[in-house]
PDB file of C-alpha atoms in Angstrom:
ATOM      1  CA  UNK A   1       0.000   0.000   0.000  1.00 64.00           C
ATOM      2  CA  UNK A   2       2.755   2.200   0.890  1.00 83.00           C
ATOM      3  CA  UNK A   3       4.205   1.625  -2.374  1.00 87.00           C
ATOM      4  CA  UNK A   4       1.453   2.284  -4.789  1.00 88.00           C
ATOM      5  CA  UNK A   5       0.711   5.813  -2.846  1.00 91.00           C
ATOM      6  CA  UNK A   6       4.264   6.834  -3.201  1.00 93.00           C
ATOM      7  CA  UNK A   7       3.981   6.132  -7.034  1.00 94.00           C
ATOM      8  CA  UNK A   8       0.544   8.069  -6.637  1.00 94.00           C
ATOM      9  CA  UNK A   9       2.472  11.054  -5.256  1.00 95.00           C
ATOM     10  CA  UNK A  10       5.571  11.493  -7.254  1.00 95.00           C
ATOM     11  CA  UNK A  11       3.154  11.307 -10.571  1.00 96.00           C
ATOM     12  CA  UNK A  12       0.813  14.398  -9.024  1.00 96.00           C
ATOM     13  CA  UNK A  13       4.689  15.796  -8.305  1.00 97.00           C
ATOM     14  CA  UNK A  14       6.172  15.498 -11.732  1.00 97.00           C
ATOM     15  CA  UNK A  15       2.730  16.513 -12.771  1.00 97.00           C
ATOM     16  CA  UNK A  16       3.283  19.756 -11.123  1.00 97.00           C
ATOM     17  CA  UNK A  17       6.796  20.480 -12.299  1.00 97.00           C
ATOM     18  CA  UNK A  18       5.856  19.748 -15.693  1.00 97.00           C
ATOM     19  CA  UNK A  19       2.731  22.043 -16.112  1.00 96.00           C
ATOM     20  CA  UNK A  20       4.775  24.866 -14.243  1.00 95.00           C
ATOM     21  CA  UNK A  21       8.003  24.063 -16.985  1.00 95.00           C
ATOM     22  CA  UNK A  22       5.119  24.216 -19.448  1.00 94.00           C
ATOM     23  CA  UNK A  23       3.387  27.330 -18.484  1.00 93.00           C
ATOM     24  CA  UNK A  24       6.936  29.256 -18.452  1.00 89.00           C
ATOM     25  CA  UNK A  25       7.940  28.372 -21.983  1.00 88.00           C
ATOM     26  CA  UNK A  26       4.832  30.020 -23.815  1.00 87.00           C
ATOM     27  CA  UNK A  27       4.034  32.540 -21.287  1.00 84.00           C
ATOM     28  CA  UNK A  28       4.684  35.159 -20.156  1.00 80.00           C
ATOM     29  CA  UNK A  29       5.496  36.551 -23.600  1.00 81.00           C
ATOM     30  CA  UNK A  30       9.164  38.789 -24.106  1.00 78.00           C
ATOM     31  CA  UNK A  31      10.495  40.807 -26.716  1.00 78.00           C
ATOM     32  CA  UNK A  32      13.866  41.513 -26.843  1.00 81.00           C
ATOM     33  CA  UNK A  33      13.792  44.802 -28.638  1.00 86.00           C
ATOM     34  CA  UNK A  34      10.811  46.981 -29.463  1.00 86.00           C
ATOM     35  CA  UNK A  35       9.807  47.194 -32.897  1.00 88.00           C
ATOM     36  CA  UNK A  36      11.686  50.067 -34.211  1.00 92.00           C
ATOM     37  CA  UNK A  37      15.180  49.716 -31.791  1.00 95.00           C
ATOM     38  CA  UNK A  38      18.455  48.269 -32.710  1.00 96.00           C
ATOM     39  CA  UNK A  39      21.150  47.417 -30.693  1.00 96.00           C
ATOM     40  CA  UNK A  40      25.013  49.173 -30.266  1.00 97.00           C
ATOM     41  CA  UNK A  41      27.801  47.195 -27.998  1.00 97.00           C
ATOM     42  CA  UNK A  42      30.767  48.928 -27.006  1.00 97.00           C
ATOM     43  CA  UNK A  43      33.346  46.174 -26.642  1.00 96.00           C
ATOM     44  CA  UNK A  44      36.600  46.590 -26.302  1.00 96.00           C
ATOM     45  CA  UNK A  45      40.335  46.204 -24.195  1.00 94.00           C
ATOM     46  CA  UNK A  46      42.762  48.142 -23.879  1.00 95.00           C
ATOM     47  CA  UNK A  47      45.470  49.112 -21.134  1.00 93.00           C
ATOM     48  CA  UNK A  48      46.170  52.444 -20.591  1.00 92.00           C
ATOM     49  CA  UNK A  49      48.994  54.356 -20.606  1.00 92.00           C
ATOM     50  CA  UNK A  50      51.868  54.164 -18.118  1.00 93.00           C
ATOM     51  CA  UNK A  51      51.297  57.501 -15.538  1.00 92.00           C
ATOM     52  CA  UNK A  52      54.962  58.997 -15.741  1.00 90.00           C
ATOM     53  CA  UNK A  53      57.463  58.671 -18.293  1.00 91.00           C
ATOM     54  CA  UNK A  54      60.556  56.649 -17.351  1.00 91.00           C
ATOM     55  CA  UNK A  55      63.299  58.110 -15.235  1.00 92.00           C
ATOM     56  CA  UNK A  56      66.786  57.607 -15.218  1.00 94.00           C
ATOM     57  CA  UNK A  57      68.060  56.968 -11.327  1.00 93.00           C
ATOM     58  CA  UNK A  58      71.089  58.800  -9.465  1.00 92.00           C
ATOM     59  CA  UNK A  59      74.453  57.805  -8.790  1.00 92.00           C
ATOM     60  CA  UNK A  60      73.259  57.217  -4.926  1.00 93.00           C
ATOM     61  CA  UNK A  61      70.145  55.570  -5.915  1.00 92.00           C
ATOM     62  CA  UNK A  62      71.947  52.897  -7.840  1.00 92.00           C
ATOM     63  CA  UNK A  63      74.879  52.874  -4.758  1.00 92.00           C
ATOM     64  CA  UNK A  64      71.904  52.499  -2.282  1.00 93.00           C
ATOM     65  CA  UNK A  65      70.763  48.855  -4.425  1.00 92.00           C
ATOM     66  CA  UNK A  66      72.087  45.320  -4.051  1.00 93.00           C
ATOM     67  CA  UNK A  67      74.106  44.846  -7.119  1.00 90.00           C
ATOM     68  CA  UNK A  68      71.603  42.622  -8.734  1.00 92.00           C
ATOM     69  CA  UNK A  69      69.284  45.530  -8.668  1.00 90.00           C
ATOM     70  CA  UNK A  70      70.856  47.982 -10.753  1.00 90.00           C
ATOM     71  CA  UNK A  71      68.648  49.118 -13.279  1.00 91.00           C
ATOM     72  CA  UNK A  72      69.675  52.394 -14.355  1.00 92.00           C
ATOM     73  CA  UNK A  73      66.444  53.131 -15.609  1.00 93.00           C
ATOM     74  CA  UNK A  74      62.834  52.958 -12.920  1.00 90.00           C
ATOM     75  CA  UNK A  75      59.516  52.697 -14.690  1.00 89.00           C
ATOM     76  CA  UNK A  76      56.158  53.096 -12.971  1.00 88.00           C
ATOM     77  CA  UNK A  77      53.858  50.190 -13.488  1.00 90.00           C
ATOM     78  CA  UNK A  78      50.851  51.820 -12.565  1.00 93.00           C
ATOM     79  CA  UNK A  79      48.557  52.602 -16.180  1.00 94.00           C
ATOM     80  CA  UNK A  80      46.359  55.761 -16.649  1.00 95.00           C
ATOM     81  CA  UNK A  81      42.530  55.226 -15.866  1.00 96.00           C
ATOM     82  CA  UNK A  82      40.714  54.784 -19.097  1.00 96.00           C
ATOM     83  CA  UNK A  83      38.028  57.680 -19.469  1.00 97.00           C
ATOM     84  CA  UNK A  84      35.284  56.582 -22.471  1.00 97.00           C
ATOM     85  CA  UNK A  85      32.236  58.625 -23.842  1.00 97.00           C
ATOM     86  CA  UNK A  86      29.671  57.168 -26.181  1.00 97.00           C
ATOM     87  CA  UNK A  87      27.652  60.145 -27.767  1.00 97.00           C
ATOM     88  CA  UNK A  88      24.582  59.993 -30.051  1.00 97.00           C
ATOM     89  CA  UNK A  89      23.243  62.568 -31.957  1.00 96.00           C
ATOM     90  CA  UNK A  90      25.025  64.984 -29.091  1.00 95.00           C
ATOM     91  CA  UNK A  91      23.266  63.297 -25.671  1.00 97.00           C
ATOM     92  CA  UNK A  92      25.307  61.294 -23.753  1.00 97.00           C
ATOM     93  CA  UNK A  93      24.802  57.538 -23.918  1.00 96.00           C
ATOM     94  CA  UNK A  94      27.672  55.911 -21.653  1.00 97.00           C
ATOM     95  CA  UNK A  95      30.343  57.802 -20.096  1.00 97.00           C
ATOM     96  CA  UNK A  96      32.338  56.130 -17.413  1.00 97.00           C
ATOM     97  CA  UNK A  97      35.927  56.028 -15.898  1.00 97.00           C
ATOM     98  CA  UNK A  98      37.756  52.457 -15.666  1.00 97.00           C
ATOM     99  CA  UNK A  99      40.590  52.250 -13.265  1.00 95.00           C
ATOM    100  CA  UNK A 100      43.512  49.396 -14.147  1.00 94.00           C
ATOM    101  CA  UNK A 101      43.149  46.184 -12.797  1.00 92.00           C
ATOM    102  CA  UNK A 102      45.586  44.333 -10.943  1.00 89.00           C
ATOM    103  CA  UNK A 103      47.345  44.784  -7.610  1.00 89.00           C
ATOM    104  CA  UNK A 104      49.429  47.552  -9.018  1.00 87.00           C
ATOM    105  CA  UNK A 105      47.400  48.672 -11.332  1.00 88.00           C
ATOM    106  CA  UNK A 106      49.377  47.592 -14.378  1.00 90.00           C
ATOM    107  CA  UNK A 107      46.523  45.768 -15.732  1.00 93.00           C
ATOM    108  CA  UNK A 108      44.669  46.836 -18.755  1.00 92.00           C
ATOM    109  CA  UNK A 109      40.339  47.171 -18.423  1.00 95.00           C
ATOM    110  CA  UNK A 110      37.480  45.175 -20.827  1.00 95.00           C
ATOM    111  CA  UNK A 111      34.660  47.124 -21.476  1.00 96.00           C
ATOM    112  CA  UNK A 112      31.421  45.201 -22.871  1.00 97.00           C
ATOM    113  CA  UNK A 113      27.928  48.018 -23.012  1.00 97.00           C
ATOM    114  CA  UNK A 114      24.872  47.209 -24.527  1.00 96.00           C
ATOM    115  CA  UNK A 115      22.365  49.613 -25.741  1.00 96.00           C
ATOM    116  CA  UNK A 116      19.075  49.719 -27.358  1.00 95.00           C
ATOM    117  CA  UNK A 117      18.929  52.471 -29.475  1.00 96.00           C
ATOM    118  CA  UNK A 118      16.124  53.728 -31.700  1.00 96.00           C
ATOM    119  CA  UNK A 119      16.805  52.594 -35.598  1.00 95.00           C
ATOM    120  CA  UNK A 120      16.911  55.457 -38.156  1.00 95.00           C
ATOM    121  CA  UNK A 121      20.095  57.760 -38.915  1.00 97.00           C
ATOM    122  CA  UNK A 122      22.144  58.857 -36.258  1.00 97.00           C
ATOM    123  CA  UNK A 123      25.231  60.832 -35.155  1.00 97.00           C
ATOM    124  CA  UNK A 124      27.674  58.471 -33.381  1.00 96.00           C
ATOM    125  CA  UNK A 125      30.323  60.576 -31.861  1.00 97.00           C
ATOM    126  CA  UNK A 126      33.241  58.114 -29.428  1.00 97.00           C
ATOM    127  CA  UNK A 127      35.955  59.083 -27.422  1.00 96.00           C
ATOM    128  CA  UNK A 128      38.448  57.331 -25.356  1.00 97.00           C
ATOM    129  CA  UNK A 129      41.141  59.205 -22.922  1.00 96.00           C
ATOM    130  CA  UNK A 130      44.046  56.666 -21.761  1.00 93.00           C
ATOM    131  CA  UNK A 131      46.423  59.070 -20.072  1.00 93.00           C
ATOM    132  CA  UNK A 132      46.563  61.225 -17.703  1.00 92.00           C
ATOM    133  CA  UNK A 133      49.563  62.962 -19.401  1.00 91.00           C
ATOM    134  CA  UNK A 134      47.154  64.642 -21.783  1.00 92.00           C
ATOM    135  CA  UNK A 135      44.493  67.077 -21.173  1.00 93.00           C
ATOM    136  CA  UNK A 136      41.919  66.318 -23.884  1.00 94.00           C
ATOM    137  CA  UNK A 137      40.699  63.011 -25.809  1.00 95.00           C
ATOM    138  CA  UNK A 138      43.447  61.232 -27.159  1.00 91.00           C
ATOM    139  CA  UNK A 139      41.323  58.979 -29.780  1.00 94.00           C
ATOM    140  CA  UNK A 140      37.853  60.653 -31.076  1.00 95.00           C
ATOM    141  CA  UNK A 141      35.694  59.449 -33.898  1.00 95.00           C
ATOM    142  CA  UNK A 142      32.732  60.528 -35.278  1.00 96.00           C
ATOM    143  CA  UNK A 143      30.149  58.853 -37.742  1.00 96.00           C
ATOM    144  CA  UNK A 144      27.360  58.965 -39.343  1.00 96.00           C
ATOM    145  CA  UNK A 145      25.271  55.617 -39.587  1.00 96.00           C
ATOM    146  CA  UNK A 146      21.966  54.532 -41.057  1.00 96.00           C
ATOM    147  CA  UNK A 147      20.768  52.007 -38.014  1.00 95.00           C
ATOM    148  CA  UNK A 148      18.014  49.359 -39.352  1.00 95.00           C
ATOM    149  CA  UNK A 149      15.596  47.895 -37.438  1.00 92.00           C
ATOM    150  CA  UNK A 150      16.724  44.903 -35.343  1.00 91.00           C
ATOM    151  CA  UNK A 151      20.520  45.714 -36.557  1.00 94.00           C
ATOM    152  CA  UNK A 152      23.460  44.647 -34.186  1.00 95.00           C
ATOM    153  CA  UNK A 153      26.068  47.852 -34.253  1.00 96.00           C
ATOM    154  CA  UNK A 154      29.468  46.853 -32.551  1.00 96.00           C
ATOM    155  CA  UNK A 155      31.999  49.413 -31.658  1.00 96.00           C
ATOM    156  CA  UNK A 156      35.582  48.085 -31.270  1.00 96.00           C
ATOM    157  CA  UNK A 157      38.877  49.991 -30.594  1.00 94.00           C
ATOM    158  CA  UNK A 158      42.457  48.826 -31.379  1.00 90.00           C
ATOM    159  CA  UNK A 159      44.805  51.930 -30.067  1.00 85.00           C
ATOM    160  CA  UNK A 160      47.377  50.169 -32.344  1.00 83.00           C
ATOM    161  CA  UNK A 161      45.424  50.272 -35.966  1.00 80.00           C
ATOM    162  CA  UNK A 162      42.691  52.368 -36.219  1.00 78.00           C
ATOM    163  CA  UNK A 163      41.070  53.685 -32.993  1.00 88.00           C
ATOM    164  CA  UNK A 164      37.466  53.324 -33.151  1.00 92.00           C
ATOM    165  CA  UNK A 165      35.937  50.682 -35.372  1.00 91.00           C
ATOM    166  CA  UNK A 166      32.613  49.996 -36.000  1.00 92.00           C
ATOM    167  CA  UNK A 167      30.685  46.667 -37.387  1.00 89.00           C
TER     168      UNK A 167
END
């Protein structure tokens, strides 16, 4: 008897669980964009660039070191902060400041934004500052781009090629 009333319950159980998986893959219903949106990504990494220039060390520095440590030349590992602005048609649509990973900050940052944009033409204005060195943008692009409907726009950057790409 025992038997035949566990069987009982773990039917009404997997009953259950199968009418709630059931119920959650038709309902409730999602959209992923609205009908006239299209979607930008800003993804990209990049290190910045080292704070201070490289120095050459004194006479009593280098006296002052165990002989095995007698660079003549220090660098600073720390990198600049990364400083990125995402513009369209003139309004602001990401700005944000990375700081360097890593314990002494000598790491470069990935950046990975998604945004859902409406489709249509647009004025898509970047620019990334990676030094603190420099007062202004070092890398700025602007574009004009026809968005469609439901279109995937990806924004890359390669400091070493082009600067700002887009896809």
């Amino acid at each position: 008897m025992k038997t035949g009333l566990r069987y009982i319950l773990q039917v009404i159980n997997y009953s259950i669980f199968m009418l709630i998986v059931w119920y959650f893959s038709i309902a409730p219903a999602y959209t992923h964009l609205e009908v006239c949106q299209a979607v930008v990504v800003l993804a990209f990494g990049h290190a910045g660039q080292p704070v201070s220039e490289c120095r050459k060390r004194t006479p009593e520095e280098l006296a002052a070191l165990p002989p095995n440590m007698r660079n003549p030349m220090v660098c600073p590992r720390e990198r600049s902060p990364i400083e990125v602005e995402l513009l369209l048609d003139d309004q602001p649509l990401f700005i944000e400041t990375f700081n360097p990973q890593g314990m002494s900050g000598d790491w470069g940052v990935d950046v990975y934004e998604r945004f859902n944009v409406p489709s249509g033409k647009h004025n898509l204005k970047m620019r990334l500052k990676d030094s603190v060195r420099v007062k202004d943008f070092n890398y700025v692009y602007e574009v004009d781009v026809d968005i469609k409907a439901a279109q995937l726009l990806t924004i890359d950057f390669q400091a070493d090629k082009t600067g700002f790409s887009i896809r």
